[in-house]
Short mmCIF file of C-alpha atoms and ligand atoms in Angstrom, two decimals:
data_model
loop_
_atom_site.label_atom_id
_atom_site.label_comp_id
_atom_site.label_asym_id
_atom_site.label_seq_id
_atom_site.Cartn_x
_atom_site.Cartn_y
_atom_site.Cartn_z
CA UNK L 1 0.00 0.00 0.00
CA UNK L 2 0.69 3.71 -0.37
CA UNK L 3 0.78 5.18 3.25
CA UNK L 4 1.05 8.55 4.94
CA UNK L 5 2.03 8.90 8.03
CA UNK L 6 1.77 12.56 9.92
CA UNK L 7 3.54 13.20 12.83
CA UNK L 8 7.36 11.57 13.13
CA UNK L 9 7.84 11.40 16.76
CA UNK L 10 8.24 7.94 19.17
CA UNK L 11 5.23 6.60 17.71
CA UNK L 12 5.09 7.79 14.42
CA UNK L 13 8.29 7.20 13.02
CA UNK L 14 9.05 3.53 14.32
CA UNK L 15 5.57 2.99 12.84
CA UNK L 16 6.54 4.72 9.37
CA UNK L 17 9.68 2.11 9.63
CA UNK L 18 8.13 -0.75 10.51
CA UNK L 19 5.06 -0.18 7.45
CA UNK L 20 8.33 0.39 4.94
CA UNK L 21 9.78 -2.61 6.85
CA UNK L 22 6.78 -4.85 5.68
CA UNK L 23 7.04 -3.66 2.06
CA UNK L 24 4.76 -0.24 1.95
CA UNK L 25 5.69 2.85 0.39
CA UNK L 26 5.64 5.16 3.21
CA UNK L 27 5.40 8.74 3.16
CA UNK L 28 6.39 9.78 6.78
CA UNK L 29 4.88 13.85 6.74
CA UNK L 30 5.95 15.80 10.28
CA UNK L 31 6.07 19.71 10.64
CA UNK L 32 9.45 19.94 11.99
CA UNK L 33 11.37 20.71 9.26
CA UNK L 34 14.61 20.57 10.60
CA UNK L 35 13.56 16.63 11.72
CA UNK L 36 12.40 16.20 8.29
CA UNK L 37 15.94 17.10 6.97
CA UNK L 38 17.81 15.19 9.41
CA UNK L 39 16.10 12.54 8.26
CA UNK L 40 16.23 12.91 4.92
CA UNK L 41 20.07 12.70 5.40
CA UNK L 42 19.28 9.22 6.28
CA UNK L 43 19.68 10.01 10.60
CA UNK L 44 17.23 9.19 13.26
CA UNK L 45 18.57 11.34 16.52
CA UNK L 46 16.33 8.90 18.73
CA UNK L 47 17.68 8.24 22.03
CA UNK L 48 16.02 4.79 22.16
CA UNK L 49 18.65 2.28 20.43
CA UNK L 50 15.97 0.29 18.97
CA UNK L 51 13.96 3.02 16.91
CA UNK L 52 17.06 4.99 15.61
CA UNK L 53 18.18 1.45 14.37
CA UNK L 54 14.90 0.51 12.72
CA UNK L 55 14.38 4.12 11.18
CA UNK L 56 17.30 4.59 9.75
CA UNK L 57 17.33 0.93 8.02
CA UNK L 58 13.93 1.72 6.89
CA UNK L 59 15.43 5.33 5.41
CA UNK L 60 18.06 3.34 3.58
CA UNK L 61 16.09 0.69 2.28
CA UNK L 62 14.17 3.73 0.34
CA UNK L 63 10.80 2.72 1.02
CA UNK L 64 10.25 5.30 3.89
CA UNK L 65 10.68 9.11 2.37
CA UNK L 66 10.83 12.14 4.78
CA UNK L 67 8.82 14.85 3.55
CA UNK L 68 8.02 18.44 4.71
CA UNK L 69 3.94 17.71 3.17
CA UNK L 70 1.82 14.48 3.15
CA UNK L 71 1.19 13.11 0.25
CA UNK L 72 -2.03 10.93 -1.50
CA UNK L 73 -2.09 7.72 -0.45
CA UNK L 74 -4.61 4.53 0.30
CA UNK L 75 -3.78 4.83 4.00
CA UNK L 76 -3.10 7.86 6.41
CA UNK L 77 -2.26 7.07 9.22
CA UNK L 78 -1.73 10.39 12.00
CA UNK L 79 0.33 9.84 15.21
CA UNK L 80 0.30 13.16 17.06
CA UNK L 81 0.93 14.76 20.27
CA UNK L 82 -2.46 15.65 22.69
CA UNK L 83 -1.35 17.25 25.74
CA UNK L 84 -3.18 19.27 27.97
CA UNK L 85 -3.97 22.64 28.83
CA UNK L 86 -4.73 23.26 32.15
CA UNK L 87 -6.34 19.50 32.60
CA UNK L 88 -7.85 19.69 29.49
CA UNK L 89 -7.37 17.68 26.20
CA UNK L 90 -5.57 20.12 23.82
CA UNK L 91 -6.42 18.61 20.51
CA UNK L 92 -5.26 21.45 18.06
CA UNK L 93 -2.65 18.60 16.90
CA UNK L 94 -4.59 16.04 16.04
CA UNK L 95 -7.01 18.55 14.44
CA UNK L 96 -4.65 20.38 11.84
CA UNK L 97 -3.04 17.00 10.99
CA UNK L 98 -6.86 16.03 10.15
CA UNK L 99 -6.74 19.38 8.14
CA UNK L 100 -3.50 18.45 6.49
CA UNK L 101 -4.46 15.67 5.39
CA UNK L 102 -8.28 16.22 4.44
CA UNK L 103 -7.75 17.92 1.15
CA UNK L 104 -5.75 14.37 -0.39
CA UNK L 105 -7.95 12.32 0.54
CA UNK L 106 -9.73 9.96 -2.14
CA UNK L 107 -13.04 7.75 -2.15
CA UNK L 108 -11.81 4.52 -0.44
CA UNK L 109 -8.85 5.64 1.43
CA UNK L 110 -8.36 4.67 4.92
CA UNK L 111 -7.99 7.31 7.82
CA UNK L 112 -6.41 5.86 11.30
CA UNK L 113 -6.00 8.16 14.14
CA UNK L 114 -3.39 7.10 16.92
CA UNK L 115 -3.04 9.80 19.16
CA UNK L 116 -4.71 8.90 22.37
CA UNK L 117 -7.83 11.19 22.54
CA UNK L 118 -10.92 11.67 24.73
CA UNK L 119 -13.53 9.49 23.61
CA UNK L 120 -15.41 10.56 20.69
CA UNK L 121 -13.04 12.90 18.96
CA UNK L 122 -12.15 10.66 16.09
CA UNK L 123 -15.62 10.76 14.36
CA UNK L 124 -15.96 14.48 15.49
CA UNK L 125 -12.65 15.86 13.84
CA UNK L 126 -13.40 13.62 10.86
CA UNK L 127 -16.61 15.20 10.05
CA UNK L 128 -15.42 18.73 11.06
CA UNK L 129 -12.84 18.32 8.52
CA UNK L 130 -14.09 16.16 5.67
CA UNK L 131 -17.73 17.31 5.87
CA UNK L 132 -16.84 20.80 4.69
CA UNK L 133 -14.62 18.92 1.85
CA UNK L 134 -17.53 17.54 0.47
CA UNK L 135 -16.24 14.30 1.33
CA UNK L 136 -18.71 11.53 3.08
CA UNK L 137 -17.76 9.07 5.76
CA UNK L 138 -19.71 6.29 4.33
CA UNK L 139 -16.88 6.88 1.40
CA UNK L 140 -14.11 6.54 3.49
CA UNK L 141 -12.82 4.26 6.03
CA UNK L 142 -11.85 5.61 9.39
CA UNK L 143 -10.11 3.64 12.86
CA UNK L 144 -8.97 4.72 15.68
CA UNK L 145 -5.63 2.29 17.11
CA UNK L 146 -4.28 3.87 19.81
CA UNK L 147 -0.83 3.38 20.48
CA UNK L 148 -0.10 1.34 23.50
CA UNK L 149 3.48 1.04 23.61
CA UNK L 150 6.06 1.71 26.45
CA UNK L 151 9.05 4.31 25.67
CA UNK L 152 12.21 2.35 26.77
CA UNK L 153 10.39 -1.01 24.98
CA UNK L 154 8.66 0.85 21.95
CA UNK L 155 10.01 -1.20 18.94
CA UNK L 156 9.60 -4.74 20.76
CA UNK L 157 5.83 -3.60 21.90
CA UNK L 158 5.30 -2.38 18.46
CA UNK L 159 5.76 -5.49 17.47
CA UNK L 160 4.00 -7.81 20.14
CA UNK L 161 1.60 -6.13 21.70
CA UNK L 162 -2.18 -6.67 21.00
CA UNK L 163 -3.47 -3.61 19.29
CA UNK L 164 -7.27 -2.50 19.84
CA UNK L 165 -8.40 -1.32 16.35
CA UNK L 166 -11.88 0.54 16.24
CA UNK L 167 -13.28 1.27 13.35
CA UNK L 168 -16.91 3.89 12.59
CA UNK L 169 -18.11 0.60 10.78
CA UNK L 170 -17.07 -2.66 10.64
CA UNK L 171 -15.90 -3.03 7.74
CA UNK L 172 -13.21 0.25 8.39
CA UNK L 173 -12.03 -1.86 11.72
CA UNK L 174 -11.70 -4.64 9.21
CA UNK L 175 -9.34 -2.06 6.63
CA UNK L 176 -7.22 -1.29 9.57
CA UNK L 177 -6.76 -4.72 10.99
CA UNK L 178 -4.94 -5.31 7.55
CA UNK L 179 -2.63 -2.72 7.72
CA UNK L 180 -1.56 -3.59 11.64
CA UNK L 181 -1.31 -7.24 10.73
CA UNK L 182 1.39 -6.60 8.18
CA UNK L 183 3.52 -6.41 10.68
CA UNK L 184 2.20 -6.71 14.39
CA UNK L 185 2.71 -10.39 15.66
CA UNK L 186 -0.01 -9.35 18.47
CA UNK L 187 -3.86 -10.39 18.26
CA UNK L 188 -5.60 -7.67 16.63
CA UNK L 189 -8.70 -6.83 18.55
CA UNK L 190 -11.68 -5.31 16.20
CA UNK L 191 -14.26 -2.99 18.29
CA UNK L 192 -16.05 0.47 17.83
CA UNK L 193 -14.81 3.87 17.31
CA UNK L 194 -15.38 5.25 21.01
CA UNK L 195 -14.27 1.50 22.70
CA UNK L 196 -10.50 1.91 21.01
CA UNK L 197 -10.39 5.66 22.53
CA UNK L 198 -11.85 4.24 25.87
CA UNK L 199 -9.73 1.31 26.51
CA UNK L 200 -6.53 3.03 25.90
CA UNK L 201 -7.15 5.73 28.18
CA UNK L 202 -8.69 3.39 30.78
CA UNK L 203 -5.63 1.90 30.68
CA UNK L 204 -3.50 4.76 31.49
CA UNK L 205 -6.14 5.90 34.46
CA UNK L 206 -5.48 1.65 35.44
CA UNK L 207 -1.94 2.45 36.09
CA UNK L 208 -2.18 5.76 37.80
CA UNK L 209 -4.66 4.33 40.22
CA UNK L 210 -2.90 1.70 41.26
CA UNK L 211 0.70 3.81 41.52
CA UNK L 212 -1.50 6.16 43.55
CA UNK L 213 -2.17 3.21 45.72
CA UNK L 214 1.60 2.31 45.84
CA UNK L 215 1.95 6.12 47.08
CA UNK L 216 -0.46 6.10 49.75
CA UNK L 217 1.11 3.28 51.22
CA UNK L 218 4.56 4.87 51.00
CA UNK L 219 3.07 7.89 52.58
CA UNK L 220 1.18 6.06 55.46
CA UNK L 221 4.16 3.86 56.36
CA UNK L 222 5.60 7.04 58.22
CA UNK L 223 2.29 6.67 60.31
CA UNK L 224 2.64 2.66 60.17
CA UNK L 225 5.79 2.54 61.07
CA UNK L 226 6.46 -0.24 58.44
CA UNK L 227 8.47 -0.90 55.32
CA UNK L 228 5.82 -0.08 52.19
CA UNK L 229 8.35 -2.02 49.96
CA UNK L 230 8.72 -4.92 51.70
CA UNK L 231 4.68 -4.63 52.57
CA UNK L 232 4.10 -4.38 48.71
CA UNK L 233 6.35 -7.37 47.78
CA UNK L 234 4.27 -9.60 50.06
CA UNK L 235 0.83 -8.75 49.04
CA UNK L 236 1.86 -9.43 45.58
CA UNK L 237 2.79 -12.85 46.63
CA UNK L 238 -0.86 -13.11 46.72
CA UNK L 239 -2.07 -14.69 43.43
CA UNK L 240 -4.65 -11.95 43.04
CA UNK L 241 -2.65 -8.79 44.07
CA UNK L 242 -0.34 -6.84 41.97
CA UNK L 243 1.04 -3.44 43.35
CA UNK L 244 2.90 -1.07 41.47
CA UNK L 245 5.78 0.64 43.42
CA UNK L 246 6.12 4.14 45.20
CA UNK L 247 7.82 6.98 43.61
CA UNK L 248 8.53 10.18 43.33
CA UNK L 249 5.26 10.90 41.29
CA UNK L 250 4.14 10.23 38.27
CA UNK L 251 5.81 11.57 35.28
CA UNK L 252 5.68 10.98 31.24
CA UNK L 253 3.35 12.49 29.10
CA UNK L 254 1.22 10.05 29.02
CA UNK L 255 -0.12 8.80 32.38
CA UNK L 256 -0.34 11.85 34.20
CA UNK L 257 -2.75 13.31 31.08
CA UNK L 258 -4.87 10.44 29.98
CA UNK L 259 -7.12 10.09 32.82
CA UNK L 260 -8.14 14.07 32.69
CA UNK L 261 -9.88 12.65 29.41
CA UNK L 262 -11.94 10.26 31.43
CA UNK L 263 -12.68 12.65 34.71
CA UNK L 264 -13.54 15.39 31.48
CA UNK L 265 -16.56 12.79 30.57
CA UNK L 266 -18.16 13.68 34.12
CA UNK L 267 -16.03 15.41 36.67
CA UNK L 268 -18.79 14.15 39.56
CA UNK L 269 -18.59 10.39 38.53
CA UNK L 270 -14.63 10.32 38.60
CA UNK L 271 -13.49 10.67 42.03
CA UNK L 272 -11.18 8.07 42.36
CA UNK L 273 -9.39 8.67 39.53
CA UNK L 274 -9.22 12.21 40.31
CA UNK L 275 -8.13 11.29 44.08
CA UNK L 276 -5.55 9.18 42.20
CA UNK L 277 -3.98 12.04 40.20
CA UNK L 278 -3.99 14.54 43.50
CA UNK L 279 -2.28 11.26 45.53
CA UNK L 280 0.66 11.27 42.94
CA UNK L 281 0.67 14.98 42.35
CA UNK L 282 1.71 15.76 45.70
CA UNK L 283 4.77 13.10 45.96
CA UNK L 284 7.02 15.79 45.16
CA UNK L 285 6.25 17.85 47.95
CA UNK L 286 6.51 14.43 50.49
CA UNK L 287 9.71 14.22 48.91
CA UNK L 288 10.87 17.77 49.67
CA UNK L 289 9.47 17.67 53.63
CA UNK L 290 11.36 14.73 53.83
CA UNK L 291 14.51 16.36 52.04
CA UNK L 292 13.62 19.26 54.62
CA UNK L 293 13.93 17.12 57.40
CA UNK L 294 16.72 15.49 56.64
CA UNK L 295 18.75 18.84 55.63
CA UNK L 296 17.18 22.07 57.45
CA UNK L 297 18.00 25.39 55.90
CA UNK L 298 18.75 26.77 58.90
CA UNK L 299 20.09 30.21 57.77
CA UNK L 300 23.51 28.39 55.58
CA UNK L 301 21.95 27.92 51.79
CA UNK L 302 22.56 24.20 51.06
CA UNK L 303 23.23 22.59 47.66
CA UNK L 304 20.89 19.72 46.52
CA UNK L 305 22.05 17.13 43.82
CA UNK L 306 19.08 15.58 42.24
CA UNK L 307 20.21 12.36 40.74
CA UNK L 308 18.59 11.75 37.43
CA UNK L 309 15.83 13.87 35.65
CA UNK L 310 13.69 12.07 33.32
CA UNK L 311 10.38 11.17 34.21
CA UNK L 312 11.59 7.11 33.90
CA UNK L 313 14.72 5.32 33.91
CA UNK L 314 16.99 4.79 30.50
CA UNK L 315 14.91 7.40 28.46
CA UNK L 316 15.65 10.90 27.58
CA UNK L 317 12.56 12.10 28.22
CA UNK L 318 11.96 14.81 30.71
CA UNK L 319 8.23 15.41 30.18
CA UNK L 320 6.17 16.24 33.08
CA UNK L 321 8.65 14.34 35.27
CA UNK L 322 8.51 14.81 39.03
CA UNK L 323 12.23 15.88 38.89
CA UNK L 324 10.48 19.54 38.00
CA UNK L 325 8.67 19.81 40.22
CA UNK L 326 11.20 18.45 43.50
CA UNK L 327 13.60 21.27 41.98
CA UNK L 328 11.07 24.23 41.72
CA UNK L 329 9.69 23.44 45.62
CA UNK L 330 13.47 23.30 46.92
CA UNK L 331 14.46 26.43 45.17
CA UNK L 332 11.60 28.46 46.78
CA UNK L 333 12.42 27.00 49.96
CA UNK L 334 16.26 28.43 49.77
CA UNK L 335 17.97 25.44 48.69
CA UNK L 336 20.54 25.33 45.92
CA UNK L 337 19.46 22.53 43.20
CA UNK L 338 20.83 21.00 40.18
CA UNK L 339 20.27 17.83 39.01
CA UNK L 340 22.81 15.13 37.57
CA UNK L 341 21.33 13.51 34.04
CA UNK L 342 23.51 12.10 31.31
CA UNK L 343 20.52 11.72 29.25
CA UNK L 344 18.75 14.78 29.61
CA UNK L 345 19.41 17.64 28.05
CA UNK L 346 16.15 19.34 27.59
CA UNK L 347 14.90 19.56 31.29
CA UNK L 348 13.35 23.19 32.30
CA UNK L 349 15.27 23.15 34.99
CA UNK L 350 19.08 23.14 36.47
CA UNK L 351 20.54 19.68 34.37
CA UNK L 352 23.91 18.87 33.99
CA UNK L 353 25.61 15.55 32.33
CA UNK L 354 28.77 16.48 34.81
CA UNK L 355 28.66 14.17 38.06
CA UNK L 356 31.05 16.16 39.39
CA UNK L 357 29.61 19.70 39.16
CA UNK L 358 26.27 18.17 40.54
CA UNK L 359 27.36 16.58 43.59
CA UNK L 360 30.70 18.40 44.63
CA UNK L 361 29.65 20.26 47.58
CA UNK L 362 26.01 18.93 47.51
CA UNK L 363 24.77 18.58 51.66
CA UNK L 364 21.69 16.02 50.43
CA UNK L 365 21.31 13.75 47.18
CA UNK L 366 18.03 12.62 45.99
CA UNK L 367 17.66 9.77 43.70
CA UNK L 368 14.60 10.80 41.29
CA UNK L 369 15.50 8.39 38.39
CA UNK L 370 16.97 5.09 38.54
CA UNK L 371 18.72 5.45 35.39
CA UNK L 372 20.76 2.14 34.60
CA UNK L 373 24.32 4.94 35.09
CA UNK L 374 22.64 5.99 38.47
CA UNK L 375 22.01 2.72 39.73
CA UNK L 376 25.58 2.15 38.79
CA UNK L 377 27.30 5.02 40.56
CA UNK L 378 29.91 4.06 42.76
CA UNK L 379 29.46 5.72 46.50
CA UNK L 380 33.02 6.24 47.29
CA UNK L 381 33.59 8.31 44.26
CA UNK L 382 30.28 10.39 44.83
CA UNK L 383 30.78 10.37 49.00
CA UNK L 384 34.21 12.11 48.22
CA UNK L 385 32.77 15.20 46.04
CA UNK L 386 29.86 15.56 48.30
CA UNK L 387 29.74 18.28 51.89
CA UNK L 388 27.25 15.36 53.47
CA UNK L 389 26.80 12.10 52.83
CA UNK L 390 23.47 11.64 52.84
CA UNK L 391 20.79 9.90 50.22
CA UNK L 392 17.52 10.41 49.63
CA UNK L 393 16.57 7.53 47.55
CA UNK L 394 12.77 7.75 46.06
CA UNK L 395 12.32 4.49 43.95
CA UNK L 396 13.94 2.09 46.72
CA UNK L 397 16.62 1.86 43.82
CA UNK L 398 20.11 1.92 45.34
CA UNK L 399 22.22 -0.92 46.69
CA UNK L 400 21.96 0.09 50.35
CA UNK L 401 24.93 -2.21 51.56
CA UNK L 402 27.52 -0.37 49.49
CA UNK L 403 26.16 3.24 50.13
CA UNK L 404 26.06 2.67 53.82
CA UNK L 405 29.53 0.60 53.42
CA UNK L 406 30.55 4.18 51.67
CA UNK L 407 29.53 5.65 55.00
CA UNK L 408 26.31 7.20 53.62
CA UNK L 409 23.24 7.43 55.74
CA UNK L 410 20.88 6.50 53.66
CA UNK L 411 16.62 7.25 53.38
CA UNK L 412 14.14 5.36 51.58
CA UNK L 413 11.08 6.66 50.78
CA UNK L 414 8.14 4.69 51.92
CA UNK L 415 10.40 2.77 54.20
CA UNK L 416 8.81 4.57 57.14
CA UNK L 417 10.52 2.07 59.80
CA UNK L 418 14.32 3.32 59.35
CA UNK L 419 13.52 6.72 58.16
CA UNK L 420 11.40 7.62 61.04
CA UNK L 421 13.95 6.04 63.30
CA UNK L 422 17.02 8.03 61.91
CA UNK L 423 14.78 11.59 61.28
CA UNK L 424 13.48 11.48 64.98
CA UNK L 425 16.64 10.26 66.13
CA UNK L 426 15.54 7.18 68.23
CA UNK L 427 14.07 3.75 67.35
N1 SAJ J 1 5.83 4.78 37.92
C1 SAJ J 1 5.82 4.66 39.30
N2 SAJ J 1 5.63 3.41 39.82
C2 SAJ J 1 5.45 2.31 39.03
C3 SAJ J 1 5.44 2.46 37.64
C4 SAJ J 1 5.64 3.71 37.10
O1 SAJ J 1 6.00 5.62 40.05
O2 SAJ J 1 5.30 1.22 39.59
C5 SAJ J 1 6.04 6.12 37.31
C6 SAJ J 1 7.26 6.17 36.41
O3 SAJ J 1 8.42 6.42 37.13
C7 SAJ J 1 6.88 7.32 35.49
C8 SAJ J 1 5.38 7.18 35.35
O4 SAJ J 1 4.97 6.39 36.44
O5 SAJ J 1 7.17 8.57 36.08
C9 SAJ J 1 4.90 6.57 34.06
O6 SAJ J 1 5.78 5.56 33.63
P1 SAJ J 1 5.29 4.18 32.96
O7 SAJ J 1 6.51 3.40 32.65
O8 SAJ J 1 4.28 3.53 33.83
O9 SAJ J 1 4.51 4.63 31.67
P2 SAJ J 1 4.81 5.53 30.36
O10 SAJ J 1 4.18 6.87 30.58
O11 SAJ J 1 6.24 5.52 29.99
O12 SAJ J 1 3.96 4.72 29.28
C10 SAJ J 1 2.57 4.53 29.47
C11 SAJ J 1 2.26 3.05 29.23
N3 SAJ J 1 0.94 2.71 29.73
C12 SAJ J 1 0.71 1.64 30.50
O13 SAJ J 1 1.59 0.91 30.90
C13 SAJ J 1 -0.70 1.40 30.90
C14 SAJ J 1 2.37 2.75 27.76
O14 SAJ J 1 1.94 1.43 27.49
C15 SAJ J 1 1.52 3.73 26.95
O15 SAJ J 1 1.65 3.51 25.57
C16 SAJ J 1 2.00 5.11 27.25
O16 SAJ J 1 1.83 5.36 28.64
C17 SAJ J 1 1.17 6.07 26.39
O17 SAJ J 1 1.65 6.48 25.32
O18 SAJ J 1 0.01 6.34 26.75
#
């Protein structure tokens, strides 16, 4: 087949490569221009090993072409960005790539949206921008297949996980099912239009309930007096229970958005998941009162190394990651912070690839991202650039043995038992 594909980001563009992969001619159409000529010259700058390596054999194998404008085709398929806007869906994306590609299309063709939307926005952008054309839906075929895949895993997911495919009739579910099963290996599950949106942002709401539980536990074990890891690893011994773990919220630009779309539906009959977002919203500031405790202002300014930045470990990405906002709530409070991230570069706040300059001096460290190279550091070289050695470690990620052996006192959040014994000074 012929296929267009708008937007080249970390959907898009492994999806562009693995359609050339299969034997389509793939248009990939993205309004970056300066991504469209890097490119062209044959480079993917993707941090994640697997999609640079699959783009740019798909650019060489001259079946995928970069282009600055989409083109005709049999299939479009549009992988764009929705964020939000103060909670709510921003969809001015997924609504100009509609625009884009409105005018090209022919009687027959095949329209998929990707981008994860509230529910009913693929039929309603469809006929707000092919009505006016002239064109009619019964003419055309139009899906919705979210993309489900997780950044750090996104060309092996691509590959093997199901995919939902809804279609506004049957028989569209039934066009798009054939372009997925060119190359996913995953069952291909054929519903409506408004199920596809649903289940992928139920999903996302899933996860971010049960991380908010994860939270809450790491929050009450102060109260408990217990160790919410430990308490966590039981219950999931249980053949019915499966906790996610604490943190220092919920970053990503996907997890912390999607369930807005749901509450949006009916604010009144969306508590919990709206509980759920406030729950991991304010780890960042349990994070700080602990980082508080542990280091008082007290009149000296103290330096704060965050270690790590991205929102997850072993990605790049710095989108609405927790990192943020631990830096922003320090920094009002007096403290000096910059955060240690060889992966990050585009952050929003104080980032540097430089262990050194991040910890030298530093009177607290604070593990936000359990980056493979954080996990990795070794404590003697750290505890000797460092004023204090002290760690603040949110994702229960270092080796404790060798920090402590490196003569660093160490905090876990969530481990309420030996932080609440150190912090008040008696057992
Ligand atoms: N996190 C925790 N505790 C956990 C798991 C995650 O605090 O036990 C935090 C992470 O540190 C991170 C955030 O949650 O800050 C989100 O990370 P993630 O790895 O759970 O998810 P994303 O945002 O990278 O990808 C999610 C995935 N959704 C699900 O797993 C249900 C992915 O499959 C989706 O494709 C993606 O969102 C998306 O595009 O919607």
């Amino acid at each position: 087949m012929k296929i267009t594909v708008v937007g080249l980001g970390y959907i898009g563009l492994p999806t562009a490569a693995m359609l050339a992969e299969s034997g389509h001619e793939v248009v990939g159409y993205d309004v970056d221009k300066r991504l469209i000529a890097t490119l062209a010259s044959g480079r993917a700058d993707f941090a994640e090993h697997g999609v640079r390596e699959i783009a740019q054999r798909a650019l060489a194998s001259g079946r995928l072409h970069p282009s600055p404008m989409p083109y005709p085709a049999e299939a479009f398929v549009i992988c764009v960005p929705t964020p939000t806007i103060d909670h709510r869906p921003d969809l001015r994306a997924v609504e100009s790539a509609f625009a884009s590609v409105g005018p090209l299309v022919q009687e027959g063709n095949l329209v998929i949206l990707e981008s994860t939307v509230p529910p009913g926005t693929t039929a309603a952008v469809a006929k707000k921008t092919f009505l006016p054309l002239g064109i009619d839906l019964d003419g055309i075929h139009l899906a919705h297949c979210p993309e489900r895949v997780l950044p750090g895993k996104i060309v092996e997911e691509l590959l093997w996980n199901d995919r939902i495919v809804g279609g506004r009739r049957t028989i569209d579910a039934e066009m798009a099912r054939t372009v997925y099963a060119t190359f996913a290996r995953g069952e291909i599950h054929v519903t409506d239009l408004v199920t596809a949106e649903t289940v992928k942002i139920v999903e996302n709401a899933y996860r971010d309930v049960n991380i908010a539980f994860a939270n809450e536990l790491a929050v009450l074990s102060e109260a408990l007096g217990i160790d919410a890891w430990e308490a966590i690893r039981l219950a999931n011994c249980h053949p019915r229970v499966d906790i996610l773990s604490p943190g220092p919220g919920v970053g990503g630009h996907c997890i912390p958005v999607d369930p807005q779309f749901l509450a949006d539906a009916n604010p009144f009959a969306s508590e919990l998941i709206q509980t759920a977002r406030r729950v991991n919203e304010r780890m960042p500031h349990l994070v700080v009162r602990l980082a508080r405790n542990l280091v008082p202002t007290g009149g000296t300014r103290r330096k704060v190394a965050l270690l790590g930045a991205a929102y997850k470990p072993d990605v790049d990405d710095a989108r609405e990651t927790p990192a943020l906002a631990i830096e922003r709530l320090l920094s009002d409070a007096g403290y000096d912070v910059v955060a240690y991230d060889p992966l990050v570069t585009n952050y929003g706040g104080n980032v540097v690839a430089d262990l050194e300059a991040a910890a030298r001096d530093a009177d607290l460290l604070i593990l936000v991202t359990d980056h493979a190279v954080i996990r990795d550091l070794d404590p003697e070289r750290v505890g000797r650039l460092v004023r204090s050695r002290l760690l603040l470690d949110t994702r229960n990620a270092m080796d404790l043995d060798r920090w402590n052996a490196a003569g660093f006192d160490v905090h876990v959040v969530g481990r309420g038992l030996a932080r609440g014994a150190s912090l008040a000074g008696a057992a």
